[in-house]
CSV table of C-alpha atoms in Angstrom, one decimal:
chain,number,residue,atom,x,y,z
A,16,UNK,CA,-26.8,49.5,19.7
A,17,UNK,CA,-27.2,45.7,19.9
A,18,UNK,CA,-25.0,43.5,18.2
A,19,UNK,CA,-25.7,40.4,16.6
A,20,UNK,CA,-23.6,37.1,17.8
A,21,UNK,CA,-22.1,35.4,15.3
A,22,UNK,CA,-23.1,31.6,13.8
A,23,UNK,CA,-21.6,28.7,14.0
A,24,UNK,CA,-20.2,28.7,10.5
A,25,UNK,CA,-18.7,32.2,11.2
A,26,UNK,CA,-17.3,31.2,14.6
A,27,UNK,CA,-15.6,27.9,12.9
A,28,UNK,CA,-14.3,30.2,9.8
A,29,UNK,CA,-13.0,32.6,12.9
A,30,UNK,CA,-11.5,30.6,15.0
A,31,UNK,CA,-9.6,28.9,11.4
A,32,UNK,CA,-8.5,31.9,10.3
A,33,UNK,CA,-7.0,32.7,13.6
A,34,UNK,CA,-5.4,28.9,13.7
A,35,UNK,CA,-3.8,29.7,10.3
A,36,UNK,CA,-2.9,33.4,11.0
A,37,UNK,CA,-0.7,32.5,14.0
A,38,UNK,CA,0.7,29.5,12.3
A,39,UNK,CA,2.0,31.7,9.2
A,40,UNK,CA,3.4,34.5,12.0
A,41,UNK,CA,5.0,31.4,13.6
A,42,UNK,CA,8.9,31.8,12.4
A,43,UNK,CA,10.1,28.3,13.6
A,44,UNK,CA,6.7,26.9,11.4
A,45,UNK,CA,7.2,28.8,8.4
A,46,UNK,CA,11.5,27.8,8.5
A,47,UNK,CA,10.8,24.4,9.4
A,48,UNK,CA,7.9,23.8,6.5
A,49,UNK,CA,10.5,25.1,4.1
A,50,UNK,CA,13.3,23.2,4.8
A,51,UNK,CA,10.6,19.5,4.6
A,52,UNK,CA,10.0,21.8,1.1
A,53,UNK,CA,13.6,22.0,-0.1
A,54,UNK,CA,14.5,18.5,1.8
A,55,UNK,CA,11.9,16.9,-0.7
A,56,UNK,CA,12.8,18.3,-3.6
A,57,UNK,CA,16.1,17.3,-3.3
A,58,UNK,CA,15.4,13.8,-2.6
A,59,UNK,CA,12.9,13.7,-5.6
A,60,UNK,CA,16.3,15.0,-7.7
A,61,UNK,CA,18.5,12.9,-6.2
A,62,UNK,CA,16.2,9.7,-6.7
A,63,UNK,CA,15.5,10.8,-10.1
A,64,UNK,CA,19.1,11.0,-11.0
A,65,UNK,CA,20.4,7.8,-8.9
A,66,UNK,CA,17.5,5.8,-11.0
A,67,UNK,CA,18.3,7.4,-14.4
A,68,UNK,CA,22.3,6.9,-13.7
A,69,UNK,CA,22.9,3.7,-11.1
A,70,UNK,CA,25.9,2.8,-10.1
A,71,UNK,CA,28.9,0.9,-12.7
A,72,UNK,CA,30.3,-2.2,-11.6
A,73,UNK,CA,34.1,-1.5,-12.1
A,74,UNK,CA,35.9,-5.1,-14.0
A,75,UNK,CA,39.5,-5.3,-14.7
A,76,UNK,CA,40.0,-7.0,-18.1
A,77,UNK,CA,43.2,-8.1,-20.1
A,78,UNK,CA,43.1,-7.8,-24.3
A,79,UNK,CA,41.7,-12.1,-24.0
A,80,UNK,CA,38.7,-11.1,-21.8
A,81,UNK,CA,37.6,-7.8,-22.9
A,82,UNK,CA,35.5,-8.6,-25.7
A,83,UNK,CA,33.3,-10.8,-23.4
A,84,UNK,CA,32.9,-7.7,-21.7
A,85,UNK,CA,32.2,-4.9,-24.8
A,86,UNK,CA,29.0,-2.3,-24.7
A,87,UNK,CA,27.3,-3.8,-21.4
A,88,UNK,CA,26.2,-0.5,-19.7
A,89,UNK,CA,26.4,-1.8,-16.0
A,90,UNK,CA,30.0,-2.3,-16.0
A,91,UNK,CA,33.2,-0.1,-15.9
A,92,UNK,CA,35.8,-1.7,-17.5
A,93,UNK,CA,39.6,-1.1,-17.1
A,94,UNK,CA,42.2,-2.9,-19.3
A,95,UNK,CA,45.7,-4.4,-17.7
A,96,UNK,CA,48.5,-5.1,-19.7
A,97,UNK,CA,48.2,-9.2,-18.0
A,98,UNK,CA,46.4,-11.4,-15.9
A,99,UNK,CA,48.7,-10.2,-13.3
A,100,UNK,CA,48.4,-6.5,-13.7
A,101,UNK,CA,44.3,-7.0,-13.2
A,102,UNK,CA,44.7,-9.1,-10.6
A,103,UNK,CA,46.9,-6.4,-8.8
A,104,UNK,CA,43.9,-3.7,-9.6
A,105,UNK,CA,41.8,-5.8,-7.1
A,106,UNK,CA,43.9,-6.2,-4.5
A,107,UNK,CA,44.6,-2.3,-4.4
A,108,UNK,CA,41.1,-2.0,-4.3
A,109,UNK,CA,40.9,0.0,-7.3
A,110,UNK,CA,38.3,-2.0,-9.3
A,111,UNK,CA,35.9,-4.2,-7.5
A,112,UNK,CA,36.8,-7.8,-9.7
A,113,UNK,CA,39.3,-8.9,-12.5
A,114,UNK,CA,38.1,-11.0,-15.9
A,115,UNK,CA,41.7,-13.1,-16.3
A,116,UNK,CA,41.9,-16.2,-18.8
A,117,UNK,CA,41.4,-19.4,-17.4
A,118,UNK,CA,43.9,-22.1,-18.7
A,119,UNK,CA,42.4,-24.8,-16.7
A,120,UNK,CA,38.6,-24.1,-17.4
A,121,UNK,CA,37.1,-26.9,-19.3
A,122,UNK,CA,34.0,-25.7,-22.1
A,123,UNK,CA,33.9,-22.7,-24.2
A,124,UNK,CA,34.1,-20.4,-21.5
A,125,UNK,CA,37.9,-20.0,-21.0
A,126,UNK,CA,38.2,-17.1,-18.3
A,127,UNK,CA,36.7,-17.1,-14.5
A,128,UNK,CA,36.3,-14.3,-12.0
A,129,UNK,CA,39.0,-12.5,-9.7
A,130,UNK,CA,37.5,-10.8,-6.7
A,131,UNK,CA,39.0,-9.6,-3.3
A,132,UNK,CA,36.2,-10.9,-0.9
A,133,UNK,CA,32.9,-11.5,-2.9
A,134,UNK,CA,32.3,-11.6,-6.9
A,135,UNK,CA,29.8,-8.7,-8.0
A,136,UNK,CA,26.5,-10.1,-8.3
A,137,UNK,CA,26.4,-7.7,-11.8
A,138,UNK,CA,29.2,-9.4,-13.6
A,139,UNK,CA,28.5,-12.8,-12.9
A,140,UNK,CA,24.6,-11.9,-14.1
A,141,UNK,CA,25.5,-10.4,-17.7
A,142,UNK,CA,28.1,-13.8,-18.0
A,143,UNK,CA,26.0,-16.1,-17.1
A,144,UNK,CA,23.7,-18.0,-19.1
A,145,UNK,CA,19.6,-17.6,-18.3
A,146,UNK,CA,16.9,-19.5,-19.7
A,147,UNK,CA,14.1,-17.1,-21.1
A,148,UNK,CA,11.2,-16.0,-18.8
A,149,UNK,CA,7.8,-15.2,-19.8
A,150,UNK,CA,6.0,-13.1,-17.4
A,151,UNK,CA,2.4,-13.6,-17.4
A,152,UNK,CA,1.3,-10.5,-15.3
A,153,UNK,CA,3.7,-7.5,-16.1
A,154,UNK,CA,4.2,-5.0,-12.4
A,155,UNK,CA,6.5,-2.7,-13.9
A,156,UNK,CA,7.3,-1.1,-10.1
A,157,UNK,CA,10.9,-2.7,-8.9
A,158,UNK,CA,11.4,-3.5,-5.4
A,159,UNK,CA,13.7,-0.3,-4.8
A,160,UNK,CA,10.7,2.1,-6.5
A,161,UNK,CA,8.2,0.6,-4.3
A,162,UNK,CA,10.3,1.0,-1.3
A,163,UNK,CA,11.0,4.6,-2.2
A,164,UNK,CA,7.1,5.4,-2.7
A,165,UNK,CA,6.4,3.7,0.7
A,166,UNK,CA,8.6,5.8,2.4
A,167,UNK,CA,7.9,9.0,0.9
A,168,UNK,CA,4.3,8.5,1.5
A,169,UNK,CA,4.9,7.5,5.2
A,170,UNK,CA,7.2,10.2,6.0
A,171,UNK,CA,4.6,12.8,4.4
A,172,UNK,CA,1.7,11.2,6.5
A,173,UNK,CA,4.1,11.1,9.8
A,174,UNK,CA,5.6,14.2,10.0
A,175,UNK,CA,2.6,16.3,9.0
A,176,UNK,CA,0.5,14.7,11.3
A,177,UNK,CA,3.2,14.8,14.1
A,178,UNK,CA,4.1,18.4,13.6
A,179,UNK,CA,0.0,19.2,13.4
A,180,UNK,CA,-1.1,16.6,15.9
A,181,UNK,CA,1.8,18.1,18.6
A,182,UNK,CA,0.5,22.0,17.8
A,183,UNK,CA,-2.9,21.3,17.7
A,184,UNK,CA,-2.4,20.1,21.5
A,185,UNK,CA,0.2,22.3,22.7
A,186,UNK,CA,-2.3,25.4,21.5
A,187,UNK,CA,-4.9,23.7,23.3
A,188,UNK,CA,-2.7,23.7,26.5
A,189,UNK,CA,-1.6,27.4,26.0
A,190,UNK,CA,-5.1,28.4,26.3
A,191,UNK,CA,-6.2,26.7,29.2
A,192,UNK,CA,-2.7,28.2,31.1
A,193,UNK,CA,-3.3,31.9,29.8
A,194,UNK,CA,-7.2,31.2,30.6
A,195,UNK,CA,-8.0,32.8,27.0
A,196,UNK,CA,-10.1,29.7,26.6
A,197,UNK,CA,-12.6,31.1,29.2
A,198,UNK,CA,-12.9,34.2,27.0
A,199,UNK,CA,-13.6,32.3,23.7
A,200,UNK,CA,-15.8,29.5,25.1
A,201,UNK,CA,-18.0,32.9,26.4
A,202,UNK,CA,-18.4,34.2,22.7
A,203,UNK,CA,-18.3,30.6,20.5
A,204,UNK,CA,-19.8,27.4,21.4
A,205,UNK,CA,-16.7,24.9,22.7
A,206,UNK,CA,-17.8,22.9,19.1
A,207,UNK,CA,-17.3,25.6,17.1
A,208,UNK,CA,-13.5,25.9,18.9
A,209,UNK,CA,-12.6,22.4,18.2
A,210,UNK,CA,-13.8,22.3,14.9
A,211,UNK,CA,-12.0,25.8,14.3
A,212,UNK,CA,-8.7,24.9,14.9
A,213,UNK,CA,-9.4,21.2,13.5
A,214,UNK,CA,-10.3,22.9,10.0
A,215,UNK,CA,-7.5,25.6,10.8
A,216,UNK,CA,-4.6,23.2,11.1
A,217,UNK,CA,-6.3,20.9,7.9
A,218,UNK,CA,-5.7,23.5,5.6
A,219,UNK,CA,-2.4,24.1,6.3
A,220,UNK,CA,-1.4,20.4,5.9
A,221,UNK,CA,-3.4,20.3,2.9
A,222,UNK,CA,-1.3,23.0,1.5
A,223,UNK,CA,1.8,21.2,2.3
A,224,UNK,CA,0.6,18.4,0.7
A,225,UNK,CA,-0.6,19.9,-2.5
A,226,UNK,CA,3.3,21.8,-2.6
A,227,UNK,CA,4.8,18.3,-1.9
A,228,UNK,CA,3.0,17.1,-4.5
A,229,UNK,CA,4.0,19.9,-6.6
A,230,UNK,CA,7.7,19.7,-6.5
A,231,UNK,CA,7.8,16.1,-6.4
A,232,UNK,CA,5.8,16.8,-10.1
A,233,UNK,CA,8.5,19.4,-11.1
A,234,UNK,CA,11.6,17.1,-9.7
A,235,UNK,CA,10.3,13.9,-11.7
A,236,UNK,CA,10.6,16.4,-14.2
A,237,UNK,CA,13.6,17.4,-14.5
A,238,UNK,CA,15.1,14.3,-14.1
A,239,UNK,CA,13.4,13.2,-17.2
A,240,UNK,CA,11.1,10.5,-15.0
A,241,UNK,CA,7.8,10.5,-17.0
A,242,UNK,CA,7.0,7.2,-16.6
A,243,UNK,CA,7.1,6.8,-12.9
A,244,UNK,CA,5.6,10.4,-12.6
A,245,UNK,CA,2.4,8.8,-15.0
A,246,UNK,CA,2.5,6.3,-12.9
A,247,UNK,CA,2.1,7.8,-9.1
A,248,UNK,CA,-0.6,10.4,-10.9
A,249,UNK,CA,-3.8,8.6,-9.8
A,250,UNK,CA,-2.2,7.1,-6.2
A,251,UNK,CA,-1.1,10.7,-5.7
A,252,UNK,CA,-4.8,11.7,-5.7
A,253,UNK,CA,-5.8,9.4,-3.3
A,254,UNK,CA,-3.2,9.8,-0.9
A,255,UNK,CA,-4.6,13.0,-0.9
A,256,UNK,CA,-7.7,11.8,-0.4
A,257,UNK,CA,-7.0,9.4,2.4
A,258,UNK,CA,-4.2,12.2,3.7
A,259,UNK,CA,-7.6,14.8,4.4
A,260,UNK,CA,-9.9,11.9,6.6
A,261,UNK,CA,-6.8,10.5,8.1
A,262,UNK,CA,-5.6,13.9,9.6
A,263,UNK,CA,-8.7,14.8,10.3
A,264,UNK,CA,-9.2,11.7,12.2
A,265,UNK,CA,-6.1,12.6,14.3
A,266,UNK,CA,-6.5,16.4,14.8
A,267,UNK,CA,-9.8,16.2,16.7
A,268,UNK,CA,-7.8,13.1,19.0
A,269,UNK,CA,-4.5,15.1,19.4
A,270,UNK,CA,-6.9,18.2,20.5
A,271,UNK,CA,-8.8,16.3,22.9
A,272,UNK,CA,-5.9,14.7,24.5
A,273,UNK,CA,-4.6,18.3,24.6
A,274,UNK,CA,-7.7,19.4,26.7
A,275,UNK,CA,-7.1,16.6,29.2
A,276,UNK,CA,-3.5,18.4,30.5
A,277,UNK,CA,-3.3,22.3,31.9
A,278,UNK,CA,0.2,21.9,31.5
A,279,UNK,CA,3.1,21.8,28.5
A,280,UNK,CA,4.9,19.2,30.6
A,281,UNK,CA,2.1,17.2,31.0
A,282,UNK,CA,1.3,16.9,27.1
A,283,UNK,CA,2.9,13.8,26.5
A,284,UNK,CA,1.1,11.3,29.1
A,285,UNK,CA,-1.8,12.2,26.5
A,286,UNK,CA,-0.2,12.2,23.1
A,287,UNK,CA,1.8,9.5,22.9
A,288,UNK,CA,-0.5,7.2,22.6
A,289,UNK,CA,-2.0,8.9,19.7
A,290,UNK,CA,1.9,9.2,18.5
A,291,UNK,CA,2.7,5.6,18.3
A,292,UNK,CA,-0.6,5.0,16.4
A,293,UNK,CA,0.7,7.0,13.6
A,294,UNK,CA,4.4,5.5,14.2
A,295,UNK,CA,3.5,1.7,14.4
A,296,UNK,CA,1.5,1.6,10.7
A,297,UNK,CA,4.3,3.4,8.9
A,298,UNK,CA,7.1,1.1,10.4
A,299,UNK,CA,4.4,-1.8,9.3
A,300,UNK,CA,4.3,-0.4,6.2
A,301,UNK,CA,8.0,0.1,5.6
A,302,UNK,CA,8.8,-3.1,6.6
A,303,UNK,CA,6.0,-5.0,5.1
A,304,UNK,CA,5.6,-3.5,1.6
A,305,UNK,CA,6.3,-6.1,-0.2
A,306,UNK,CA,3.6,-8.4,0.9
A,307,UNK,CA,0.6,-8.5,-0.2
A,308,UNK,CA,-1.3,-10.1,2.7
A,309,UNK,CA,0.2,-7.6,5.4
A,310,UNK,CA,-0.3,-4.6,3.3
A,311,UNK,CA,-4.1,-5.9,2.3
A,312,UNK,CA,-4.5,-5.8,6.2
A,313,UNK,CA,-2.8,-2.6,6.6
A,314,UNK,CA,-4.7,-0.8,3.7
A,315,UNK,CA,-7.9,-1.1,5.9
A,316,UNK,CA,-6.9,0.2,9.9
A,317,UNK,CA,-7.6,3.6,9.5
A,318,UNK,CA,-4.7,4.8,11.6
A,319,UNK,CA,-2.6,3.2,8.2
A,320,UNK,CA,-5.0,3.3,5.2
A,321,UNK,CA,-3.5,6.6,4.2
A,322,UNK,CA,0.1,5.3,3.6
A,323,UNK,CA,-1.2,1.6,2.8
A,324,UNK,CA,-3.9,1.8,0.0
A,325,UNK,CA,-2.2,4.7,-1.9
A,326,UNK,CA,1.1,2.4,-2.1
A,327,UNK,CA,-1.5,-1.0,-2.8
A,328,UNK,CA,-3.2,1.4,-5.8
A,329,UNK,CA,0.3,2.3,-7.1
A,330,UNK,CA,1.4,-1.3,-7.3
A,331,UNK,CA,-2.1,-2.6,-8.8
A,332,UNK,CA,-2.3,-4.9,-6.4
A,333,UNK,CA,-6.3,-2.9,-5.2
A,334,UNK,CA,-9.3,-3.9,-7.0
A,335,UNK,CA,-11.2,-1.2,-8.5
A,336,UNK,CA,-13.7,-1.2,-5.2
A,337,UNK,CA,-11.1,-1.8,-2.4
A,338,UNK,CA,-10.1,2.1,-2.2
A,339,UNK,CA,-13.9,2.8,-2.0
A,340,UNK,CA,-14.4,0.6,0.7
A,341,UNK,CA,-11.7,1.8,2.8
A,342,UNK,CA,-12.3,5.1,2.4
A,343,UNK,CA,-16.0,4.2,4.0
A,344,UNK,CA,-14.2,3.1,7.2
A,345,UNK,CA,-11.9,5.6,7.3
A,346,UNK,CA,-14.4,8.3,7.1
A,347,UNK,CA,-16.9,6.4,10.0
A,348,UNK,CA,-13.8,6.5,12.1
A,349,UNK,CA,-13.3,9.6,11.6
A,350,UNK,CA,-17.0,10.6,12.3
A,351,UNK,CA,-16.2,8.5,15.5
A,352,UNK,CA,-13.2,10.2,16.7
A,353,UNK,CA,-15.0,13.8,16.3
A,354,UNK,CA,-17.8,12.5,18.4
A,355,UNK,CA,-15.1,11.1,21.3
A,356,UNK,CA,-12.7,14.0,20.6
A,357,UNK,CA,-15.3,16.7,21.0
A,358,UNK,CA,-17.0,15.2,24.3
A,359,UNK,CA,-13.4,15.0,26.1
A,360,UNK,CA,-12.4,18.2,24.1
A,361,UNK,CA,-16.2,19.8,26.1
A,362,UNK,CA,-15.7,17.7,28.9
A,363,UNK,CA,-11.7,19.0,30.3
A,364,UNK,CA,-11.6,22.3,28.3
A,365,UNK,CA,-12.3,24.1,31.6
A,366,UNK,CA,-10.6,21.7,33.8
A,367,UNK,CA,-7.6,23.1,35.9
A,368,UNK,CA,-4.9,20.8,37.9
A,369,UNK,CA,-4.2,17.0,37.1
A,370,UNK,CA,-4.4,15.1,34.4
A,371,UNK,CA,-8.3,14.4,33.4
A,372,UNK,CA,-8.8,10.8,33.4
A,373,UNK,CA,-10.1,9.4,30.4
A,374,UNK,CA,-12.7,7.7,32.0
A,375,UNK,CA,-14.0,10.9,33.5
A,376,UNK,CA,-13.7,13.0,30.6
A,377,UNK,CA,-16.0,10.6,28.6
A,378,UNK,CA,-18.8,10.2,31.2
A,379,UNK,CA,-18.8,13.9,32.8
């Protein structure tokens, strides 16, 4: 009785299925995915609930000052008997500045400002005088949102793609030091391996994604955040978009630069490289996400366009075809890095001892 080998197609799906079934028996994967689960939601609550309730300013007043002070929501106000008493409040430490009359103050403003080292930027906002301000361009995203955003998108992009990126090789590495690889490569084309455990490992980030995504919907939520959950909908979408290419993009790398050790120790020498290419653009993009020029730059490197354009879309600051676009590199890059990734994946697969060169993995 002959049997029939199996395709490509069915030797990719295998080789997934195996990638995803020993991930999900994996007790350290499944305990570590949902602790990044419940560590998200509870930052999505806590932001939610730090945004809807910030912090009071705390303002000693006497019976003179208080009614400069009635019904503004920012401050917590505390009322002394005298001038004296407030100013003793501050000193303690129990409120952060004192609204005393001011004998000496010349104008209609009779009272000043008591404070132990520096006076609260809040008070002296709501008491001072501003001229009106017409904005011509309205970006209703604050400076704190946007920091948030860009944070929680490159933490997302970094950790998955660390936590992927480091199996992805260290399963590689396992097979060449049990020499199970030799079996596999004798039933499935070495292709059809890489691309296995490519697709395998894409999924389950995918899923992660898509439950991040989730809860950060259900967290909004509950702490009544419509509007900034209206607002991440579409940038959401495409950071799921960019997220798929992007690890992509990095799985077939991290697999080939697994395939270039036959040993644990030796995985680093191979993947750090690939590890401070996802590091560097986040830091960029934490530190630079308020300019417009750096992130403009950053939204089109492919090795940052997943954490760069989503946050650019979110803020408006993208032009309707500038998402398109950089999707088009990112997606020739990562046709690229398949192309390098599999050669050096075929080239050191079966290659026992010392570190493959890259050199020779790319010409043998």
């Amino acid at each position: 009785m002959s049997t029939t080998a199996p395709t490509t197609a069915q030797s990719v799906w295998l080789v997934a299925e195996r990638e995803i079934g020993s991930k999900l028996r994996s007790k350290p994967f499944v305990i570590s995915s949902a602790i990044l689960l419940l560590i998200a939601l509870a930052g999505v609550v806590w932001g939610g609930f730090a945004a809807a309730s910030p912090p009071k300013t705390s303002v000693a007043v006497t019976s003179e000052t208080a009614a400069l002070v009635k019904g503004i929501d920012v401050l917590k106000v505390t009322e002394a008997r005298d001038a004296d008493a407030a100013v003793a409040l501050v000193r303690k430490g129990t409120v952060e500045a004192a609204l005393v009359p001011d004998p000496g103050a010349d104008g209609p403003f009779s009272a000043k400002i008591v404070a132990k080292e520096s006076a609260p930027s809040e008070l002296v906002a709501v008491l001072s005088v501003s001229p009106h301000v017409e904005v011509l361009e309205k970006n209703p995203q604050n400076a704190v949102l946007r920091y948030l955003v860009a944070i929680g998108f490159g933490v997302v992009f970094l950790m998955a793609a660390s936590m992927f990126g480091g199996t992805i090789a260290q399963s590689v590495v396992e097979e060449k030091q049990t020499r199970v690889v030799e079996i596999l490569i004798s039933a499935i084309p070495v292709r059809a391996l890489l691309a296995g455990k490519v697709i395998g490992n894409t999924i389950l980030a995918m899923a992660q994604i898509v439950a991040l995504v989730a809860i950060a919907s259900i967290g909004l939520g509950i702490t009544g955040q419509a509007e900034v959950l209206s607002g991440l909908g579409g940038p959401l979408v495409w950071f799921a978009v960019f997220f798929l290419f992007g690890f992509i993009l990095l799985a077939s790398l991290f697999a080939a630069a697994g395939a270039m050790v036959s040993r644990q120790e030796d995985i680093g020498s191979t993947t750090t490289p690939l590890t401070m290419l996802i590091l560097a653009p986040y830091i960029l993009v934490i530190i630079f996400n308020g300019n417009p020029v750096v992130m403009g730059v950053l939204s089109y490197i492919p090795f940052s366009a997943p954490v760069a354009m989503p946050l650019r879309i979110y803020l408006a600051d993208a032009q309707w075809w500038e998402p398109l676009l950089s999707l088009a590199i990112l997606v020739a890059t990562c046709v690229a890095a398949i192309l390098v990734g599999a050669r050096i994946y075929r080239n050191s697969l079966l290659r026992m001892g010392a570190r493959v060169k890259l050199s020779e993995a790319l010409s043998a």
